[in-house]
XYZ file of C-alpha atoms in Angstrom:
319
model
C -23.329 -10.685 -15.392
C -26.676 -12.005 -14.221
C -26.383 -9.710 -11.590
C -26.772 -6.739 -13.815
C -28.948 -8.520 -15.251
C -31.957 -8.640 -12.544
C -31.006 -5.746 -11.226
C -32.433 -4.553 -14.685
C -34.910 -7.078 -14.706
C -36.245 -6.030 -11.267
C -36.368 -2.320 -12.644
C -38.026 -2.533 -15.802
C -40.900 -4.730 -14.133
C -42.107 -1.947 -12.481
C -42.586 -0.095 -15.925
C -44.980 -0.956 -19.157
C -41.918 -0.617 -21.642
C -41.322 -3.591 -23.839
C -38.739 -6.156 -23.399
C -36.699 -8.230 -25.943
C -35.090 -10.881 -24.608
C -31.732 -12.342 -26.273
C -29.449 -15.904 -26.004
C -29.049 -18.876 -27.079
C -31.750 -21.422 -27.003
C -32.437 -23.080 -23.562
C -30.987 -19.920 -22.045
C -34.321 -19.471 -19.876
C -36.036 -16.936 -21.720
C -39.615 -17.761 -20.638
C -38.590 -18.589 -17.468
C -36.637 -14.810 -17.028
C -40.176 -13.447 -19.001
C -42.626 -15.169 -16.241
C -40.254 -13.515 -13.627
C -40.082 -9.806 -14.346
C -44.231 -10.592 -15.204
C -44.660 -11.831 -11.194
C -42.524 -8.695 -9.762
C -44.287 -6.178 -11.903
C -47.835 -4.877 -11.263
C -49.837 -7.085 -13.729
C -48.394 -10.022 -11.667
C -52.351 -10.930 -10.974
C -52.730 -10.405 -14.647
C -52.166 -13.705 -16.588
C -49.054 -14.902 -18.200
C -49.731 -15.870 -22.027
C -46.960 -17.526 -23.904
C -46.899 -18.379 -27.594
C -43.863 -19.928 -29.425
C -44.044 -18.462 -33.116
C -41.626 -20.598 -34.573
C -44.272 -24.212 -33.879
C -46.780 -22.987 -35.654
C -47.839 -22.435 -39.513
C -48.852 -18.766 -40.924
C -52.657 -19.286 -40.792
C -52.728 -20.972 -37.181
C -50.532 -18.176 -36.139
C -52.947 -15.433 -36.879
C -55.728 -17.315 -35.675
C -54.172 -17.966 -31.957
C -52.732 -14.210 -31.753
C -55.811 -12.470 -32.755
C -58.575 -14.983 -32.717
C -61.615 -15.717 -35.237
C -65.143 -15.326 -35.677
C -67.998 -18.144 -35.930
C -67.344 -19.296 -39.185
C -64.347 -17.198 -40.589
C -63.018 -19.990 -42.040
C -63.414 -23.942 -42.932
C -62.830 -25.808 -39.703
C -63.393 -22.910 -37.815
C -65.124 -23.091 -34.137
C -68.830 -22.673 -34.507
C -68.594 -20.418 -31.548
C -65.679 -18.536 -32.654
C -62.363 -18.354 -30.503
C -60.493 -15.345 -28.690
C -56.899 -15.195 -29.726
C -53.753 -14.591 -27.341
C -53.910 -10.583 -27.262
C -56.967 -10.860 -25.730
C -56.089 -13.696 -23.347
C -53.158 -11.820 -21.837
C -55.213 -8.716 -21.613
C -54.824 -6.939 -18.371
C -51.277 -8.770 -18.140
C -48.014 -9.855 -20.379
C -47.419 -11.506 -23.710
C -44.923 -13.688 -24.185
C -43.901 -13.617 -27.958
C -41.152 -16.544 -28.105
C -39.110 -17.070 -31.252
C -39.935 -13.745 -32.320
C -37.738 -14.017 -35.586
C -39.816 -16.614 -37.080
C -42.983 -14.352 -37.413
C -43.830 -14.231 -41.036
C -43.847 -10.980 -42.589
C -47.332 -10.371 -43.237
C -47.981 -11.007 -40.212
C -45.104 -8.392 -38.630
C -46.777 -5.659 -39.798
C -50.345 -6.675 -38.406
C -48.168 -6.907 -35.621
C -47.027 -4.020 -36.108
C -50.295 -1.928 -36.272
C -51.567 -3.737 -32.955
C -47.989 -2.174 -30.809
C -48.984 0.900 -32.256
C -52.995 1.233 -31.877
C -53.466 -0.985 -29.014
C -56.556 -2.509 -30.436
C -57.017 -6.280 -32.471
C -59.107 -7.187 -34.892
C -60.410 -11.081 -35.220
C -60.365 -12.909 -38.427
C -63.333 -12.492 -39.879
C -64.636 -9.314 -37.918
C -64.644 -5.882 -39.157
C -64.492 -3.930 -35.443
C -61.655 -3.571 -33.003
C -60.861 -4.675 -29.047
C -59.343 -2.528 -27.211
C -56.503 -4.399 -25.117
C -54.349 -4.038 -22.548
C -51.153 -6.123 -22.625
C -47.251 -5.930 -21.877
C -45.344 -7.216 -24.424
C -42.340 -9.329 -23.688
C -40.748 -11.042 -26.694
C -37.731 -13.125 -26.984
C -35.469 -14.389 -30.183
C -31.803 -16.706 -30.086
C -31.815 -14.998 -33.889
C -29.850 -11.863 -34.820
C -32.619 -9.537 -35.635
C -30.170 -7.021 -37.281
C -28.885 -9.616 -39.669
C -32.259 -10.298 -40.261
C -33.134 -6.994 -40.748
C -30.601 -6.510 -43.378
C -31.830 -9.393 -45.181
C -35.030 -8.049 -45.420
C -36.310 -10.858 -43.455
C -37.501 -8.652 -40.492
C -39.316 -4.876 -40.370
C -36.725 -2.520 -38.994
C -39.707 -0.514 -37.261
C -41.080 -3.689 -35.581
C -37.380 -4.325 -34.400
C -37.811 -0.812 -32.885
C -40.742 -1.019 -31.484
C -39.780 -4.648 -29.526
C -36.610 -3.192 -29.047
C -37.205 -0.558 -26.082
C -35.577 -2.936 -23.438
C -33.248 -5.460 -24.666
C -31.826 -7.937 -22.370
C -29.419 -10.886 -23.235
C -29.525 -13.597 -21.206
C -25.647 -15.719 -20.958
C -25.716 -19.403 -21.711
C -25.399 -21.725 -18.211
C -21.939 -22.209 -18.227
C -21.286 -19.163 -17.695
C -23.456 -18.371 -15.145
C -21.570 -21.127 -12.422
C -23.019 -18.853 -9.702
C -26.116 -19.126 -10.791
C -27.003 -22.781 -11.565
C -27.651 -24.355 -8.398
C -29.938 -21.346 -7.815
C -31.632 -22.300 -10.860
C -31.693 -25.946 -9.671
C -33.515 -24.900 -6.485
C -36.115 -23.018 -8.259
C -36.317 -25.178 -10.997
C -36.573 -28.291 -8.148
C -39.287 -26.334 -6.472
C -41.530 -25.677 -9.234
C -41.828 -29.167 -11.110
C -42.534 -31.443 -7.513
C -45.625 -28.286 -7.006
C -46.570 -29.205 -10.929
C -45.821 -32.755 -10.919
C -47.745 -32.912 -7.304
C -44.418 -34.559 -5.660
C -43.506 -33.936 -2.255
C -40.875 -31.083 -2.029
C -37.190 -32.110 -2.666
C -33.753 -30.653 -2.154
C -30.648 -31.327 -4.100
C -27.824 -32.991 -2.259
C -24.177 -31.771 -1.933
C -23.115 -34.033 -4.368
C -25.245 -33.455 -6.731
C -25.078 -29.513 -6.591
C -21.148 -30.143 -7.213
C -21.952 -31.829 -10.677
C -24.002 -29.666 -11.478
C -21.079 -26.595 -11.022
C -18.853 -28.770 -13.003
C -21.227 -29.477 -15.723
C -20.803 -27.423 -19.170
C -24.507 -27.838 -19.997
C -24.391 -27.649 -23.476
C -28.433 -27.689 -23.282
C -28.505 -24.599 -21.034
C -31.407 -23.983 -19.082
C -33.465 -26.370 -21.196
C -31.199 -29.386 -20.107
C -31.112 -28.624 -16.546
C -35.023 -28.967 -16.551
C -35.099 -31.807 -18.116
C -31.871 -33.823 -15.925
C -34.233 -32.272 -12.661
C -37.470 -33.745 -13.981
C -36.028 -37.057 -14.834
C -34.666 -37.202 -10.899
C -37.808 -36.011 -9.641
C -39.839 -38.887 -11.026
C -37.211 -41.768 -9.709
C -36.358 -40.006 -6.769
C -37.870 -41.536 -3.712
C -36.188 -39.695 -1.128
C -36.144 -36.066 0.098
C -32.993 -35.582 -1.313
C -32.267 -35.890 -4.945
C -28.638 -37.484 -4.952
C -26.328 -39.262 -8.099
C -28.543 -42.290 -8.550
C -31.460 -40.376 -9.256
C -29.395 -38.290 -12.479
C -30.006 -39.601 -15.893
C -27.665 -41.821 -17.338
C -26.760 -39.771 -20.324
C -26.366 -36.858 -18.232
C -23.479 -39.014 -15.715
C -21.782 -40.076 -18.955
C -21.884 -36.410 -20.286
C -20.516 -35.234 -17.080
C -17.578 -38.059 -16.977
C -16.626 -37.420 -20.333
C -16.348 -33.531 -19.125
C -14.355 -34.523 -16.693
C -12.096 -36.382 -18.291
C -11.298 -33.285 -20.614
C -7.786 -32.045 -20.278
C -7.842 -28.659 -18.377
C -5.977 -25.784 -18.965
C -3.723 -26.785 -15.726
C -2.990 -29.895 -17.876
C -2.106 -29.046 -21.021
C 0.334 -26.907 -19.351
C 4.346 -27.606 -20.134
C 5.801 -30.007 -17.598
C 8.627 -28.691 -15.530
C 11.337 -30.587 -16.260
C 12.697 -30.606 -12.244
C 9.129 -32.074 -10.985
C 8.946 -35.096 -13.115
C 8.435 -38.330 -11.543
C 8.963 -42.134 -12.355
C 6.824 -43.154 -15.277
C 5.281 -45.688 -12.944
C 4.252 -42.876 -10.307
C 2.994 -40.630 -12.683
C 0.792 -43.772 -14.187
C -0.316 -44.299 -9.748
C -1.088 -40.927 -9.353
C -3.311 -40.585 -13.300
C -5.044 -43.667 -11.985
C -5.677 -42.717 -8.898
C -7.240 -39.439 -9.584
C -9.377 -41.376 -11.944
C -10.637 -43.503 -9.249
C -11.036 -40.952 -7.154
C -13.375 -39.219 -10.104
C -15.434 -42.110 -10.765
C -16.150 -43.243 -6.648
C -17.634 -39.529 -6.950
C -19.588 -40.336 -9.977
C -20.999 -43.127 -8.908
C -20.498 -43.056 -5.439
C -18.431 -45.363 -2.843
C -20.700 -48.015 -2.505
C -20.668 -51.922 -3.190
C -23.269 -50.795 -6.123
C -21.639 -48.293 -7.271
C -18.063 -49.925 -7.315
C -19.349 -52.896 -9.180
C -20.339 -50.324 -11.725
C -16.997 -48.547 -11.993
C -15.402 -52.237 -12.452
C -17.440 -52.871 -15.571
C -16.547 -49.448 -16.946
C -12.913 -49.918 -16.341
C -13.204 -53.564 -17.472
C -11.893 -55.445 -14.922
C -13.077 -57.707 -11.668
C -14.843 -56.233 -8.282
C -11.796 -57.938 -6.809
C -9.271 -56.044 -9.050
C -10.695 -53.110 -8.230
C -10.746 -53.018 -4.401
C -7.469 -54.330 -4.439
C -6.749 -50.859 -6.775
C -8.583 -48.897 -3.830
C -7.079 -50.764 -0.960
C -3.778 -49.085 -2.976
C -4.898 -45.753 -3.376
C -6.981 -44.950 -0.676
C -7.360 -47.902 1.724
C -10.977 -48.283 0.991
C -12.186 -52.000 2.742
């Protein structure tokens, strides 16, 4: 799927058409909009990104098309140039599309179609020049129905739309996304560059990140500040995210909600060895087979360091 999916990417950079981009939120939409912006030819352009759903009606207009001295109370004595004009020469990024109010859709609108903006407060137009990516986790057509969004806005944002698949299901693509995500906050947090380990690479395939891209960033960002090594490795992971990812794992699969075969049954007290045992085996990969981390797994489990290596001297003749 995300294969197609920057092959098309890669293709429509090269073009002026507009983009819509679709998914749920924390899918990576400005992330995927920054991306086809630095392979197209406005990459020395800037990058402007607004999010339409943080902001009231009036500050809305103001930061898309910018004011005049003295257009309004509270307004900057020296005036202020708005987003269009920012982003001139380069893309737009219009995030939470669906939450532009209606009004302000059709000045919108008239901007798609005449290439020019008009400040608050001015009475002549600015010609710009500006790519126009937008992105929505909203169903526009619903919407649309509803009369909650203008059909030929819709139309006009709706020249290229691509819909970008939540995390899990994009396995092949999340350490990827770990990499670059990695790579980018230790440039902006000024850290010295860091890789993932192994281990950590393999929790992140088995994670269902229910957060998406969103979460990712923020479980990266959290190990990049209490990482002190090269590597970022299972003691550097949030907390909440190694709880999330335990209580994943101890989800019944599909494998084990099977029927049991009646022939391959075992003792009750094997069957008990061999549930405990993977369990063990599950949380020494959690939080890894050290004296630290097994003193952990004994207060989880409720029951002495002593107890417990005696349980691993069992299973897997740990010392």
């Amino acid at each position: 799927v995300m294969g197609e999916l920057i092959s098309k990417a890669r293709i429509t950079a090269k073009s002026d058409s507009t983009i819509i981009l679709r998914g749920a939120s924390g899918t990576g939409k400005e992330l995927f909009a920054r991306s086809i912006h630095n392979a197209s030819f406005r990459k020395n352009g800037p990058f402007v990104a607004i999010n339409c759903a943080t902001l009231p009606e009036n500050l809305i207009e103001s930061e898309l098309f910018g004011y005049e001295k003295g257009s309004f109370t509270g307004a900057s004595p020296k005036g202020k140039i708005g987003k269009f004009e920012q982003a001139n020469n380069g893309t737009l990024f219009l995030d939470e599309i669906a939450d532009l109010p209606l009004r302000l859709q059709s000045k919108l609108l008239r901007v798609l179609q005449e290439r020019k903006i008009t400040r608050i407060g001015s009475v002549s137009q600015t010609s710009i020049n500006v790519r126009i990516i937008s992105a929505t986790h909203k169903n526009l057509e619903d919407m649309i129905k509803r009369n909650e969004f203008r059909e030929d806005l819709f139309y006009r944002l709706n020249v290229i739309p691509l819909c970008l698949p939540s995390l899990k299901d994009r396995d092949e693509d999340v350490v990827l996304c770990a990499e670059y995500i990695t790579k980018t906050l230790c440039r902006k947090m000024s850290k010295f560059p860091k890789v993932i380990s192994r281990e950590v690479e393999g929790k992140f395939l088995k994670y269902p990140w229910p957060g998406n891209v969103r979460e990712l960033e923020n479980v990266l960002e959290y190990a990049i500040n209490f990482s002190f090594d090269e590597e970022i490795g299972t003691k550097d992971l949030p907390e909440y995210f190694l709880n999330n990812y335990l209580n994943a794992e101890d989800r019944p699969s599909e494998t084990d909600s099977e029927p049991i075969e009646i022939n391959s049954l075992k003792s009750l007290d094997e069957m008990t060895r061999s549930f405990e045992g993977k369990m063990l085996r599950t949380l020494l990969d959690l939080h890894g087979d050290t004296t630290e981390g097994k003193k952990v797994i004994a207060k989880k489990l409720g029951m002495s360091v002593t107890t417990l290596y005696r349980k691993l001297n069992n299973y897997y003749q740990v010392q």
